[in-house]
């Protein structure tokens, strides 16, 4: 036990080689940093070449020949990235236009906070739907359930939300609940 292999406790580098550094022709190794593992040059700090360990590339699924990018008039493509499918410009990275494959639908319910925008259905990166004001970033009103254009009879808030077959007031202080069958 008196002889301890230092490499067992050296968590900064890995023994396996991952190619040759394109800048200094040194050996590339897996290293650990504050943001996780990455591939870096053995000759650091003289050579500062690094690249991500995981592949963050985007796969092109299909060209949409009949649709052109509204920013640069190049062909749009259906692509698959780390958050799922999206429509992006074929001229990326010079053009960064991105459109979601899921259409955002307005609910025709006026935002109860700013009274200017409409509540629009959107989807977060995990696939969960929510409803937010179209006047974002000026108005940051958000509800997680479908809004109903009916005022709360208890607190006079301009909308109710449909949740579990019932209408609820979205105001936390109100707690009004009504069965969906009651109109």
mmCIF file of C-alpha atoms in Angstrom:
data_model
loop_
_atom_site.group_PDB
_atom_site.id
_atom_site.type_symbol
_atom_site.label_atom_id
_atom_site.label_comp_id
_atom_site.label_asym_id
_atom_site.label_seq_id
_atom_site.Cartn_x
_atom_site.Cartn_y
_atom_site.Cartn_z
ATOM 1 C CA UNK A 1 0.000 0.000 0.000
ATOM 2 C CA UNK A 2 3.032 2.253 0.232
ATOM 3 C CA UNK A 3 3.285 2.480 -3.549
ATOM 4 C CA UNK A 4 0.274 4.306 -4.959
ATOM 5 C CA UNK A 5 -0.197 4.796 -8.668
ATOM 6 C CA UNK A 6 -0.684 8.540 -9.218
ATOM 7 C CA UNK A 7 -2.670 7.886 -12.406
ATOM 8 C CA UNK A 8 -5.462 6.297 -10.333
ATOM 9 C CA UNK A 9 -6.106 9.609 -8.621
ATOM 10 C CA UNK A 10 -5.418 11.911 -11.562
ATOM 11 C CA UNK A 11 -8.944 12.789 -12.727
ATOM 12 C CA UNK A 12 -7.843 15.494 -15.124
ATOM 13 C CA UNK A 13 -6.777 13.362 -18.079
ATOM 14 C CA UNK A 14 -7.485 9.976 -19.616
ATOM 15 C CA UNK A 15 -4.872 7.552 -20.976
ATOM 16 C CA UNK A 16 -6.617 6.947 -24.318
ATOM 17 C CA UNK A 17 -5.583 9.077 -27.286
ATOM 18 C CA UNK A 18 -8.256 10.740 -29.444
ATOM 19 C CA UNK A 19 -6.249 11.735 -32.465
ATOM 20 C CA UNK A 20 -3.786 14.452 -33.321
ATOM 21 C CA UNK A 21 -4.194 18.133 -32.511
ATOM 22 C CA UNK A 22 -4.790 20.098 -35.735
ATOM 23 C CA UNK A 23 -2.927 23.123 -34.338
ATOM 24 C CA UNK A 24 0.294 21.711 -32.861
ATOM 25 C CA UNK A 25 0.207 18.008 -33.887
ATOM 26 C CA UNK A 26 0.184 17.005 -30.210
ATOM 27 C CA UNK A 27 -1.875 14.170 -28.742
ATOM 28 C CA UNK A 28 -5.588 14.760 -27.969
ATOM 29 C CA UNK A 29 -6.893 13.474 -24.622
ATOM 30 C CA UNK A 30 -10.149 13.524 -22.673
ATOM 31 C CA UNK A 31 -9.927 16.137 -19.932
ATOM 32 C CA UNK A 32 -12.378 17.207 -17.241
ATOM 33 C CA UNK A 33 -13.273 20.833 -16.676
ATOM 34 C CA UNK A 34 -15.854 22.749 -14.658
ATOM 35 C CA UNK A 35 -18.429 22.184 -17.441
ATOM 36 C CA UNK A 36 -17.720 18.466 -17.782
ATOM 37 C CA UNK A 37 -15.470 16.338 -19.997
ATOM 38 C CA UNK A 38 -13.977 17.611 -23.259
ATOM 39 C CA UNK A 39 -11.191 16.721 -25.687
ATOM 40 C CA UNK A 40 -8.087 18.872 -25.307
ATOM 41 C CA UNK A 41 -4.473 18.992 -26.397
ATOM 42 C CA UNK A 42 -1.781 17.370 -24.226
ATOM 43 C CA UNK A 43 0.432 20.435 -24.835
ATOM 44 C CA UNK A 44 -1.861 22.781 -22.871
ATOM 45 C CA UNK A 45 -1.187 25.672 -21.982
ATOM 46 C CA UNK A 46 1.151 26.118 -24.958
ATOM 47 C CA UNK A 47 -1.666 24.870 -27.230
ATOM 48 C CA UNK A 48 -5.244 25.741 -26.222
ATOM 49 C CA UNK A 49 -7.093 23.545 -28.759
ATOM 50 C CA UNK A 50 -10.300 22.013 -27.362
ATOM 51 C CA UNK A 51 -13.442 20.456 -28.802
ATOM 52 C CA UNK A 52 -16.609 19.112 -27.168
ATOM 53 C CA UNK A 53 -16.706 15.446 -26.282
ATOM 54 C CA UNK A 54 -20.339 15.020 -27.289
ATOM 55 C CA UNK A 55 -21.523 15.507 -30.838
ATOM 56 C CA UNK A 56 -23.766 18.568 -30.942
ATOM 57 C CA UNK A 57 -24.278 18.394 -34.675
ATOM 58 C CA UNK A 58 -27.634 18.700 -36.371
ATOM 59 C CA UNK A 59 -28.836 16.068 -38.838
ATOM 60 C CA UNK A 60 -30.648 17.228 -41.985
ATOM 61 C CA UNK A 61 -33.781 15.123 -42.493
ATOM 62 C CA UNK A 62 -35.235 16.676 -45.657
ATOM 63 C CA UNK A 63 -35.030 19.759 -47.880
ATOM 64 C CA UNK A 64 -38.280 21.696 -48.236
ATOM 65 C CA UNK A 65 -37.821 22.893 -51.819
ATOM 66 C CA UNK A 66 -41.129 24.782 -51.992
ATOM 67 C CA UNK A 67 -40.359 26.878 -48.873
ATOM 68 C CA UNK A 68 -37.762 29.617 -48.776
ATOM 69 C CA UNK A 69 -36.146 31.261 -45.772
ATOM 70 C CA UNK A 70 -37.846 34.602 -44.986
ATOM 71 C CA UNK A 71 -34.463 36.126 -44.043
ATOM 72 C CA UNK A 72 -32.183 35.095 -46.941
ATOM 73 C CA UNK A 73 -34.379 33.282 -49.548
ATOM 74 C CA UNK A 74 -32.404 30.006 -49.299
ATOM 75 C CA UNK A 75 -34.135 26.602 -49.132
ATOM 76 C CA UNK A 76 -35.498 25.561 -45.721
ATOM 77 C CA UNK A 77 -34.657 22.148 -44.243
ATOM 78 C CA UNK A 78 -36.220 19.866 -41.651
ATOM 79 C CA UNK A 79 -33.459 19.161 -39.138
ATOM 80 C CA UNK A 80 -33.097 17.075 -35.996
ATOM 81 C CA UNK A 81 -31.204 18.656 -33.121
ATOM 82 C CA UNK A 82 -30.792 17.804 -29.466
ATOM 83 C CA UNK A 83 -34.278 19.174 -28.625
ATOM 84 C CA UNK A 84 -36.096 17.435 -31.489
ATOM 85 C CA UNK A 85 -37.252 18.389 -34.966
ATOM 86 C CA UNK A 86 -37.181 21.947 -36.250
ATOM 87 C CA UNK A 87 -37.170 23.841 -39.538
ATOM 88 C CA UNK A 88 -33.994 25.784 -40.238
ATOM 89 C CA UNK A 89 -32.257 27.589 -43.076
ATOM 90 C CA UNK A 90 -29.903 25.616 -45.327
ATOM 91 C CA UNK A 91 -27.477 28.567 -45.274
ATOM 92 C CA UNK A 92 -26.672 28.055 -41.578
ATOM 93 C CA UNK A 93 -24.385 29.410 -39.994
ATOM 94 C CA UNK A 94 -24.511 32.559 -42.147
ATOM 95 C CA UNK A 95 -28.318 32.644 -41.669
ATOM 96 C CA UNK A 96 -29.707 31.568 -38.287
ATOM 97 C CA UNK A 97 -33.443 31.376 -39.127
ATOM 98 C CA UNK A 98 -35.275 28.674 -37.134
ATOM 99 C CA UNK A 99 -38.972 27.841 -37.112
ATOM 100 C CA UNK A 100 -40.669 25.263 -34.926
ATOM 101 C CA UNK A 101 -42.434 22.339 -36.608
ATOM 102 C CA UNK A 102 -45.365 22.776 -34.235
ATOM 103 C CA UNK A 103 -47.680 25.644 -35.071
ATOM 104 C CA UNK A 104 -48.372 28.094 -32.266
ATOM 105 C CA UNK A 105 -52.086 28.631 -31.900
ATOM 106 C CA UNK A 106 -53.734 31.700 -30.448
ATOM 107 C CA UNK A 107 -56.598 30.948 -28.090
ATOM 108 C CA UNK A 108 -58.537 34.179 -28.780
ATOM 109 C CA UNK A 109 -58.347 34.836 -25.032
ATOM 110 C CA UNK A 110 -57.129 38.319 -24.120
ATOM 111 C CA UNK A 111 -54.232 38.424 -21.672
ATOM 112 C CA UNK A 112 -55.709 39.288 -18.247
ATOM 113 C CA UNK A 113 -52.522 40.995 -17.082
ATOM 114 C CA UNK A 114 -51.672 43.492 -19.855
ATOM 115 C CA UNK A 115 -55.026 43.371 -21.724
ATOM 116 C CA UNK A 116 -53.121 43.978 -25.018
ATOM 117 C CA UNK A 117 -51.961 40.560 -26.212
ATOM 118 C CA UNK A 118 -53.654 37.222 -26.706
ATOM 119 C CA UNK A 119 -52.764 34.006 -24.878
ATOM 120 C CA UNK A 120 -50.949 31.698 -27.313
ATOM 121 C CA UNK A 121 -50.296 27.974 -26.922
ATOM 122 C CA UNK A 122 -46.601 27.097 -26.956
ATOM 123 C CA UNK A 123 -44.476 24.085 -26.104
ATOM 124 C CA UNK A 124 -41.399 24.081 -23.893
ATOM 125 C CA UNK A 125 -38.262 22.094 -24.722
ATOM 126 C CA UNK A 126 -39.573 19.084 -22.791
ATOM 127 C CA UNK A 127 -42.771 18.926 -24.863
ATOM 128 C CA UNK A 128 -45.094 20.322 -22.192
ATOM 129 C CA UNK A 129 -47.597 22.904 -23.423
ATOM 130 C CA UNK A 130 -48.252 26.270 -21.812
ATOM 131 C CA UNK A 131 -50.050 29.494 -22.709
ATOM 132 C CA UNK A 132 -48.251 32.848 -22.748
ATOM 133 C CA UNK A 133 -48.995 36.398 -23.834
ATOM 134 C CA UNK A 134 -48.203 37.392 -27.422
ATOM 135 C CA UNK A 135 -46.879 40.720 -26.084
ATOM 136 C CA UNK A 136 -43.807 38.988 -24.606
ATOM 137 C CA UNK A 137 -41.269 40.322 -23.456
ATOM 138 C CA UNK A 138 -43.345 43.346 -22.374
ATOM 139 C CA UNK A 139 -45.836 41.008 -20.663
ATOM 140 C CA UNK A 140 -44.668 37.776 -19.031
ATOM 141 C CA UNK A 141 -48.066 36.283 -18.121
ATOM 142 C CA UNK A 142 -48.079 32.452 -18.374
ATOM 143 C CA UNK A 143 -50.564 29.715 -17.434
ATOM 144 C CA UNK A 144 -49.972 25.972 -17.704
ATOM 145 C CA UNK A 145 -53.564 24.992 -18.512
ATOM 146 C CA UNK A 146 -55.981 25.999 -21.287
ATOM 147 C CA UNK A 147 -57.463 29.455 -20.607
ATOM 148 C CA UNK A 148 -61.232 30.002 -20.839
ATOM 149 C CA UNK A 149 -62.574 33.505 -21.666
ATOM 150 C CA UNK A 150 -64.882 33.591 -18.660
ATOM 151 C CA UNK A 151 -64.387 35.922 -15.692
ATOM 152 C CA UNK A 152 -64.044 34.470 -12.219
ATOM 153 C CA UNK A 153 -67.282 35.196 -10.289
ATOM 154 C CA UNK A 154 -65.404 35.299 -6.976
ATOM 155 C CA UNK A 155 -62.476 37.681 -7.714
ATOM 156 C CA UNK A 156 -63.393 39.084 -11.176
ATOM 157 C CA UNK A 157 -60.130 37.859 -12.799
ATOM 158 C CA UNK A 158 -60.674 37.923 -16.565
ATOM 159 C CA UNK A 159 -60.059 34.202 -17.259
ATOM 160 C CA UNK A 160 -60.505 30.750 -15.815
ATOM 161 C CA UNK A 161 -58.345 27.740 -16.667
ATOM 162 C CA UNK A 162 -59.544 24.260 -17.598
ATOM 163 C CA UNK A 163 -57.898 21.719 -15.318
ATOM 164 C CA UNK A 164 -58.977 18.115 -14.638
ATOM 165 C CA UNK A 165 -62.492 18.587 -16.047
ATOM 166 C CA UNK A 166 -63.106 21.686 -13.935
ATOM 167 C CA UNK A 167 -62.690 25.426 -14.338
ATOM 168 C CA UNK A 168 -60.256 26.974 -11.857
ATOM 169 C CA UNK A 169 -59.332 30.571 -11.185
ATOM 170 C CA UNK A 170 -55.591 30.921 -11.910
ATOM 171 C CA UNK A 171 -55.166 33.443 -9.075
ATOM 172 C CA UNK A 172 -53.524 31.646 -6.137
ATOM 173 C CA UNK A 173 -55.399 33.704 -3.553
ATOM 174 C CA UNK A 174 -58.860 33.000 -5.029
ATOM 175 C CA UNK A 175 -59.138 29.167 -5.242
ATOM 176 C CA UNK A 176 -62.467 29.304 -7.119
ATOM 177 C CA UNK A 177 -63.458 25.946 -8.726
ATOM 178 C CA UNK A 178 -66.453 25.248 -10.971
ATOM 179 C CA UNK A 179 -67.541 22.028 -12.686
ATOM 180 C CA UNK A 180 -67.155 22.070 -16.464
ATOM 181 C CA UNK A 181 -70.810 21.102 -16.963
ATOM 182 C CA UNK A 182 -71.994 24.361 -15.344
ATOM 183 C CA UNK A 183 -72.118 27.091 -17.990
#
